[in-house]
Amino acid sequence: MKQSTSPVAEIIAVGDEMTSGQRIDTNSAWLARQLNDLGIEVAYHSTVGDDLQRQTEIIRAAMQRANIVLMTGGLGPTKDDLTRQAIADAAGVELEIDEAALVHIESIFARFKREMSPANRRQAEFPRGGKTIHNEEGTAPGVDFSSGNSRVFAMPGVPYEMKLMWESYIEPEVRDRCASAKTIRHHVLRSFGVGESQAESMMPDLMARDRQPRVGITASMSIISFRITAMADTEDECKTQIDSTVAYIRETLGEVVFGENEDLLSAVTADLLLTHDLSVSMADFQFGSAAASLLREGFPDSQRRTLRHASSIDGQTPQQWLADESLLDVAAVELAATRIREQHGTRIGVAIGKLISDEGDSSSGKFPVAISIEGEAKPIMETFRYGGHSSMRMTRSANQVVNFIRLTLLRRRQRTQLATE
């Protein structure tokens, strides 16, 4: 096995229900977080079905490349529960009955006055040289097996049994084995307004794989997340790494960054509105109530009346108002923003105009948005692109509107601060 200055781990999920997609593997995600909290890097995730040869190959490879191997599933009494045999085959040893484990299994059936099937004896078979891990909640004991520099822990696939076994036995063992493990900490910056490739071109060295801390980028509905992973000897060193990287990203991207970790764009925008005591009304002539619904999710339940979705303007339905005013015209959208603000008595009015389609393509184009703010001489206008895959157009457009409100409030605050200096 390749030696490393810091221990690495592999997590293996076992079962046809995992490889077929019939069940989502939540166990592996939970275990990865536990290992990270112990300062152990998870280098590999594997999923393998109920096939002895394939399981043996996966386990043998894991023993060669990982110090800690955590397995879930395949410890039951049926013929497709192959984890114990696969560990034995990977290590080149035989299975043997553990008498203490067999007594424990028999006692469980006796407690519930049920006859034990001969198949349940399989759950007392363990790779020679291994140890059993007591299962307080079920009939399937876990396996603790060492091979060279690798230590394999096999747990039941039932989540509560797996977690109890981890907390009562495996975590202390792993902590003791990996006492020299480094501290690992994670931090996320979230942004809207630049794409993945654009962000990488602006910060070309940020995603280098030999960089510390490591930074990865993920995208969802045009929201870009920068995942920062620091690994160091101490908590303070991790914090220093993360703080310097956060400062660099914020300095480079500026107001494009809207939040950290679990922050939502809608919640950050709603918080700005509440902080400055700004009520808002919205009229959407293109997407129904998509943008208003998204922004409303950002408010605490008790504060959602701060946002009002306008169903009429000047006493007319949107359709009637559209007949009188051309909402393809910038002036008309600006007028709509001012009218709904005055009509609803809010301090901000937002109007989203009709889509101006690209020639010959009704699925793409641009749409205008105007924001009218109480006390401002003229509404603020912006035009946004509409397009992309049909599954994300609406959400992306709603995000664009909410982000426009956020940026407008930030810039207004900056102007106010400059005026008072």
Coordinates of C-alpha atoms in Angstrom, one line a residue:
M1 CA 0.0 0.0 0.0
K2 CA 1.2 3.5 -0.8
Q3 CA 2.3 5.2 2.4
S4 CA 1.0 8.6 3.2
T5 CA 1.8 11.1 5.9
S6 CA -1.9 11.2 6.8
P7 CA -4.3 8.3 6.8
V8 CA -6.8 7.9 4.0
A9 CA -10.0 6.0 4.0
E10 CA -12.3 4.2 1.6
I11 CA -16.1 3.7 2.0
I12 CA -17.8 0.8 0.3
A13 CA -21.6 0.4 0.1
V14 CA -22.8 -3.1 -0.7
G15 CA -26.0 -4.2 -2.3
D16 CA -27.9 -4.5 -5.6
E17 CA -30.4 -2.0 -4.3
M18 CA -27.5 0.6 -4.3
T19 CA -26.1 -0.2 -7.7
S20 CA -29.6 -0.3 -9.3
G21 CA -30.6 3.1 -7.9
Q22 CA -33.5 1.6 -5.9
R23 CA -32.1 3.0 -2.7
I24 CA -30.1 6.2 -2.1
D25 CA -26.8 5.6 -0.2
T26 CA -27.1 7.9 2.8
N27 CA -24.8 5.8 5.0
S28 CA -21.6 6.6 3.0
A29 CA -22.3 10.4 3.1
W30 CA -22.8 10.2 6.9
L31 CA -19.6 8.1 7.4
A32 CA -17.6 10.5 5.3
R33 CA -18.5 13.4 7.5
Q34 CA -17.6 11.4 10.6
L35 CA -14.2 10.6 9.1
N36 CA -13.6 14.2 8.1
D37 CA -14.4 15.3 11.6
L38 CA -11.6 12.9 12.8
G39 CA -9.2 14.5 10.3
I40 CA -9.2 11.5 8.0
E41 CA -9.4 12.1 4.3
V42 CA -11.9 10.0 2.4
A43 CA -10.0 9.2 -0.9
Y44 CA -12.4 6.7 -2.4
H45 CA -16.1 5.8 -2.5
S46 CA -17.1 2.5 -4.0
T47 CA -20.5 0.9 -4.5
V48 CA -20.7 -2.8 -5.4
G49 CA -23.6 -5.2 -6.0
D50 CA -24.3 -8.6 -4.5
D51 CA -21.6 -10.4 -6.5
L52 CA -18.9 -12.3 -4.6
Q53 CA -16.1 -11.8 -7.2
R54 CA -16.8 -8.1 -7.6
Q55 CA -17.0 -7.5 -3.9
T56 CA -13.7 -9.4 -3.4
E57 CA -12.0 -7.3 -6.1
I58 CA -13.2 -4.0 -4.5
I59 CA -12.2 -5.0 -1.0
R60 CA -8.7 -6.3 -2.2
A61 CA -8.1 -3.0 -4.0
A62 CA -9.3 -1.0 -0.9
M63 CA -6.9 -2.9 1.4
Q64 CA -4.1 -1.9 -0.9
R65 CA -4.8 1.8 -1.1
A66 CA -6.6 2.8 2.2
N67 CA -5.7 2.7 5.8
I68 CA -9.3 2.6 6.9
V69 CA -12.0 0.7 5.0
L70 CA -15.6 1.2 6.1
M71 CA -18.2 -1.1 4.6
T72 CA -22.0 -1.1 5.0
G73 CA -24.4 -3.8 4.0
G74 CA -24.3 -7.5 3.2
L75 CA -24.1 -8.9 6.7
G76 CA -27.6 -10.5 6.8
P77 CA -28.4 -14.3 6.8
T78 CA -29.4 -14.7 3.1
K79 CA -27.3 -16.1 0.3
D80 CA -26.8 -12.7 -1.3
D81 CA -25.2 -11.3 2.0
L82 CA -21.6 -11.9 0.9
T83 CA -19.6 -9.3 2.8
R84 CA -18.0 -11.7 5.3
Q85 CA -17.0 -14.2 2.6
A86 CA -15.7 -11.4 0.3
I87 CA -13.4 -10.0 3.1
A88 CA -12.1 -13.5 3.8
D89 CA -11.4 -14.1 0.1
A90 CA -9.8 -10.7 -0.4
A91 CA -7.4 -11.5 2.5
G92 CA -6.9 -15.2 1.5
V93 CA -8.3 -16.7 4.8
E94 CA -11.1 -19.0 5.7
L95 CA -14.4 -18.2 7.5
E96 CA -14.9 -19.7 10.9
I97 CA -17.7 -19.7 13.4
D98 CA -17.4 -17.3 16.3
E99 CA -19.1 -19.0 19.2
A100 CA -19.8 -15.8 21.2
A101 CA -21.5 -14.3 18.2
L102 CA -23.6 -17.4 17.6
V103 CA -24.7 -17.4 21.2
H104 CA -25.7 -13.7 20.9
I105 CA -27.7 -14.4 17.7
E106 CA -29.5 -17.4 19.4
S107 CA -30.3 -15.3 22.4
I108 CA -32.1 -12.7 20.3
F109 CA -34.3 -15.3 18.7
A110 CA -35.0 -16.9 22.1
R111 CA -35.9 -13.5 23.6
F112 CA -38.6 -13.0 20.9
K113 CA -39.6 -16.7 21.2
R114 CA -38.8 -17.3 17.5
E115 CA -37.2 -20.3 16.0
M116 CA -33.8 -19.6 14.5
S117 CA -33.2 -20.6 10.9
P118 CA -30.0 -22.5 10.0
A119 CA -29.3 -19.6 7.6
N120 CA -28.8 -17.3 10.6
R121 CA -25.7 -19.3 11.5
R122 CA -24.0 -17.5 8.6
Q123 CA -24.1 -14.3 10.6
A124 CA -21.7 -15.9 13.1
E125 CA -19.1 -16.7 10.5
F126 CA -16.1 -14.4 10.4
P127 CA -12.8 -14.2 8.5
R128 CA -10.1 -16.0 10.5
G129 CA -8.1 -13.5 12.5
G130 CA -10.9 -11.0 12.6
K131 CA -13.0 -9.7 15.5
T132 CA -16.7 -9.4 15.9
I133 CA -18.3 -6.1 16.6
H134 CA -21.3 -6.4 18.9
N135 CA -24.6 -5.3 17.4
E136 CA -26.9 -4.0 20.2
E137 CA -29.9 -3.6 18.0
G138 CA -29.9 -6.5 15.5
T139 CA -28.7 -10.0 14.7
A140 CA -25.9 -9.0 12.3
P141 CA -22.6 -8.5 14.1
G142 CA -20.0 -6.3 12.5
V143 CA -16.5 -7.3 11.3
D144 CA -13.2 -5.8 12.4
F145 CA -10.4 -7.2 10.2
S146 CA -6.8 -6.1 9.7
S147 CA -4.7 -6.8 6.6
G148 CA -1.3 -5.3 6.3
N149 CA -1.6 -1.5 6.9
S150 CA -5.3 -1.6 6.3
R151 CA -8.1 -2.1 8.8
V152 CA -11.5 -3.1 7.5
F153 CA -14.7 -2.4 9.5
A154 CA -18.0 -3.9 8.1
M155 CA -21.3 -2.7 9.5
P156 CA -25.0 -3.5 8.9
G157 CA -26.7 -1.5 6.2
V158 CA -29.6 -0.5 8.5
P159 CA -28.7 3.1 9.3
Y160 CA -29.5 3.2 13.0
E161 CA -27.6 -0.1 13.6
M162 CA -24.7 1.2 11.5
K163 CA -24.5 4.5 13.5
L164 CA -24.7 2.8 16.8
M165 CA -21.9 0.4 15.9
W166 CA -19.8 3.4 14.6
E167 CA -20.3 5.4 17.8
S168 CA -19.9 2.6 20.3
Y169 CA -16.9 0.7 18.8
I170 CA -15.5 1.9 15.5
E171 CA -15.1 5.6 16.1
P172 CA -12.9 5.1 19.2
E173 CA -10.8 2.4 17.3
V174 CA -10.3 4.7 14.3
R175 CA -9.5 7.7 16.5
D176 CA -6.9 5.7 18.4
R177 CA -5.4 4.2 15.2
C178 CA -5.2 7.6 13.4
A179 CA -4.1 9.7 16.4
S180 CA -1.7 11.5 14.1
A181 CA -4.4 12.4 11.6
K182 CA -4.5 16.0 10.5
T183 CA -7.4 18.4 11.2
I184 CA -9.8 18.8 8.2
R185 CA -12.2 21.7 7.9
H186 CA -14.6 22.7 5.1
H187 CA -16.0 26.0 4.1
V188 CA -18.2 27.1 1.2
L189 CA -18.6 30.4 -0.6
R190 CA -21.7 30.8 -2.8
S191 CA -22.0 33.1 -5.8
F192 CA -24.4 34.1 -8.6
G193 CA -23.4 36.0 -11.7
V194 CA -20.4 34.2 -13.1
G195 CA -20.1 30.7 -14.6
E196 CA -17.7 27.9 -13.6
S197 CA -15.3 28.5 -16.6
Q198 CA -15.4 32.3 -16.1
A199 CA -14.6 31.9 -12.4
E200 CA -11.7 29.6 -13.2
S201 CA -10.3 32.0 -15.8
M202 CA -10.4 34.8 -13.2
M203 CA -8.6 32.7 -10.6
P204 CA -6.5 30.2 -12.6
D205 CA -4.5 28.9 -9.7
L206 CA -7.4 28.4 -7.3
M207 CA -8.4 24.9 -8.4
A208 CA -4.8 23.5 -8.7
R209 CA -4.9 20.0 -7.2
D210 CA -1.6 20.6 -5.3
R211 CA -3.0 23.8 -3.7
Q212 CA -3.7 24.0 0.0
P213 CA -6.4 24.5 0.9
R214 CA -8.1 22.6 -2.0
V215 CA -10.9 24.4 -3.8
G216 CA -13.6 22.7 -5.9
I217 CA -16.5 24.3 -7.9
T218 CA -20.0 23.0 -8.2
A219 CA -23.0 24.6 -10.0
S220 CA -26.7 24.3 -9.5
M221 CA -29.3 26.5 -11.2
S222 CA -26.5 29.0 -12.0
I223 CA -25.5 29.3 -8.4
I224 CA -21.7 28.6 -8.2
S225 CA -20.3 27.1 -4.9
F226 CA -16.7 27.2 -4.1
R227 CA -15.9 24.3 -1.7
I228 CA -12.8 25.0 0.3
T229 CA -11.1 22.0 2.1
A230 CA -8.3 22.8 4.5
M231 CA -6.0 20.1 6.0
A232 CA -3.5 21.1 8.6
D233 CA -2.1 20.1 12.0
T234 CA -4.3 22.4 14.0
E235 CA -7.6 24.1 13.9
D236 CA -5.9 27.5 13.7
E237 CA -3.9 26.6 10.7
C238 CA -7.0 25.4 8.9
K239 CA -8.7 28.7 9.8
T240 CA -5.8 30.7 8.4
Q241 CA -5.9 28.7 5.1
I242 CA -9.6 29.1 4.8
D243 CA -9.6 32.8 5.7
S244 CA -7.0 33.7 3.1
T245 CA -8.8 31.8 0.4
V246 CA -12.1 33.4 1.3
A247 CA -10.5 36.8 1.1
Y248 CA -9.0 36.1 -2.3
I249 CA -12.3 34.9 -3.8
R250 CA -14.2 37.8 -2.4
E251 CA -11.7 40.3 -3.6
T252 CA -11.7 38.8 -7.1
L253 CA -15.4 38.3 -7.5
G254 CA -16.7 41.1 -5.3
E255 CA -20.5 41.4 -5.0
V256 CA -21.0 38.3 -7.1
V257 CA -20.4 36.4 -3.8
F258 CA -23.7 36.4 -1.9
G259 CA -23.1 34.0 1.0
E260 CA -21.3 31.2 2.8
N261 CA -22.0 27.6 3.7
E262 CA -25.8 27.0 3.7
D263 CA -26.8 30.6 2.8
L264 CA -29.6 30.8 0.2
L265 CA -29.8 33.7 -2.3
S266 CA -33.4 34.3 -1.3
A267 CA -32.6 34.4 2.4
V268 CA -29.7 36.8 2.0
T269 CA -31.8 39.1 -0.1
A270 CA -34.7 38.9 2.3
D271 CA -32.4 39.7 5.2
L272 CA -31.2 42.8 3.4
L273 CA -34.8 43.9 2.9
L274 CA -35.6 43.3 6.6
T275 CA -32.4 45.0 7.9
H276 CA -33.3 48.2 6.0
D277 CA -37.0 47.9 6.8
L278 CA -37.9 47.7 3.1
S279 CA -41.2 46.2 2.1
V280 CA -41.5 45.1 -1.5
S281 CA -44.3 44.4 -4.1
M282 CA -43.7 42.5 -7.3
A283 CA -45.6 42.2 -10.6
D284 CA -44.4 39.4 -13.0
F285 CA -45.7 39.6 -16.5
Q286 CA -43.6 36.7 -17.8
F287 CA -43.1 33.9 -15.2
G288 CA -46.2 34.1 -13.1
S289 CA -45.1 34.2 -9.5
A290 CA -41.8 32.3 -9.8
A291 CA -39.6 35.2 -8.6
A292 CA -41.9 36.3 -5.8
S293 CA -42.3 32.7 -4.6
L294 CA -38.5 32.2 -4.5
L295 CA -38.0 35.4 -2.6
R296 CA -40.8 34.6 -0.2
E297 CA -39.0 31.4 0.8
G298 CA -36.2 33.5 2.1
F299 CA -38.3 35.3 4.7
P300 CA -39.1 33.9 8.2
D301 CA -42.7 32.8 8.3
S302 CA -43.6 35.8 10.5
Q303 CA -42.1 38.3 8.1
R304 CA -43.5 37.1 4.8
R305 CA -46.1 39.9 4.6
T306 CA -43.1 42.1 3.8
L307 CA -43.4 40.8 0.3
R308 CA -46.6 41.3 -1.8
H309 CA -47.3 39.7 -5.2
A310 CA -49.3 42.1 -7.2
S311 CA -52.3 40.6 -9.1
S312 CA -53.4 43.9 -10.5
I313 CA -52.1 47.3 -11.5
D314 CA -54.3 50.4 -11.4
G315 CA -57.3 48.2 -10.8
Q316 CA -56.7 46.2 -13.9
T317 CA -55.8 42.6 -14.4
P318 CA -52.3 42.1 -15.9
Q319 CA -53.9 41.2 -19.2
Q320 CA -55.9 44.4 -19.3
W321 CA -52.9 46.5 -18.3
L322 CA -50.9 44.8 -21.0
A323 CA -53.5 45.8 -23.6
D324 CA -53.0 49.5 -22.6
E325 CA -49.2 49.5 -22.1
S326 CA -46.5 47.9 -24.2
L327 CA -44.4 46.0 -21.7
L328 CA -41.8 45.4 -24.3
D329 CA -41.0 49.0 -23.8
V330 CA -38.6 50.0 -21.1
A331 CA -40.6 53.0 -20.0
A332 CA -43.7 50.8 -19.5
V333 CA -41.8 48.3 -17.3
E334 CA -40.5 51.2 -15.2
L335 CA -44.0 52.6 -15.0
A336 CA -45.3 49.2 -13.8
A337 CA -42.7 49.1 -11.0
T338 CA -43.6 52.5 -9.8
R339 CA -47.4 51.9 -10.0
I340 CA -47.3 48.7 -7.9
R341 CA -45.1 50.3 -5.3
E342 CA -47.6 53.1 -4.9
Q343 CA -50.6 50.9 -5.1
H344 CA -49.4 48.5 -2.4
G345 CA -47.8 51.1 -0.2
T346 CA -44.4 49.4 -0.2
R347 CA -41.0 51.0 -0.3
I348 CA -39.9 49.0 -3.3
G349 CA -41.7 47.9 -6.5
V350 CA -40.4 45.3 -8.9
A351 CA -41.8 44.7 -12.4
I352 CA -40.7 41.8 -14.6
G353 CA -41.6 42.5 -18.3
K354 CA -42.5 40.2 -21.1
L355 CA -39.9 38.0 -22.9
I356 CA -38.4 39.5 -26.0
S357 CA -37.7 36.3 -27.9
D358 CA -34.7 35.7 -30.1
E359 CA -35.7 35.6 -33.7
G360 CA -37.2 32.2 -34.6
D361 CA -36.7 30.8 -31.1
S362 CA -39.4 31.3 -28.4
S363 CA -37.3 29.4 -25.8
S364 CA -34.7 32.0 -25.5
G365 CA -34.4 35.8 -25.5
K366 CA -34.2 38.6 -22.9
F367 CA -36.6 40.1 -20.4
P368 CA -36.5 43.5 -18.7
V369 CA -36.8 44.1 -14.9
A370 CA -37.3 47.4 -13.2
I371 CA -37.0 48.3 -9.5
S372 CA -38.6 51.4 -8.2
I373 CA -37.4 52.6 -4.8
E374 CA -39.2 55.1 -2.6
G375 CA -37.4 58.4 -2.8
E376 CA -35.4 57.6 -5.9
A377 CA -36.1 59.8 -8.9
K378 CA -36.1 57.0 -11.5
P379 CA -36.5 53.2 -11.4
I380 CA -33.4 51.0 -11.9
M381 CA -33.6 48.9 -15.1
E382 CA -31.7 45.8 -16.1
T383 CA -32.2 43.3 -18.9
F384 CA -31.5 39.6 -18.5
R385 CA -30.9 36.6 -20.8
Y386 CA -33.5 33.8 -20.8
G387 CA -32.5 30.4 -22.1
G388 CA -30.7 27.2 -21.3
H389 CA -32.2 23.8 -20.6
S390 CA -36.0 23.8 -20.1
S391 CA -35.7 22.2 -16.7
M392 CA -33.8 25.2 -15.3
R393 CA -34.9 28.3 -17.3
M394 CA -37.6 29.3 -14.8
T395 CA -35.6 28.9 -11.7
R396 CA -32.5 30.5 -13.2
S397 CA -34.6 33.5 -14.3
A398 CA -36.2 33.8 -10.8
N399 CA -32.7 33.7 -9.3
Q400 CA -31.6 36.5 -11.7
V401 CA -34.5 38.7 -10.5
V402 CA -33.8 38.0 -6.8
N403 CA -30.1 38.6 -7.3
F404 CA -30.9 41.9 -9.1
I405 CA -32.8 43.0 -6.0
R406 CA -29.9 42.0 -3.8
L407 CA -27.3 43.9 -5.9
T408 CA -29.6 47.0 -6.0
L409 CA -29.8 47.1 -2.2
L410 CA -26.1 46.6 -1.8
R411 CA -25.2 49.4 -4.2
R412 CA -27.8 51.7 -2.6
R413 CA -26.3 51.0 0.8
Q414 CA -22.8 51.8 -0.6
R415 CA -24.0 55.1 -2.1
T416 CA -25.6 56.0 1.2
Q417 CA -22.4 55.2 3.1
L418 CA -20.3 57.3 0.7
A419 CA -22.7 60.2 1.0
T420 CA -22.3 60.3 4.8
E421 CA -18.5 60.1 4.8

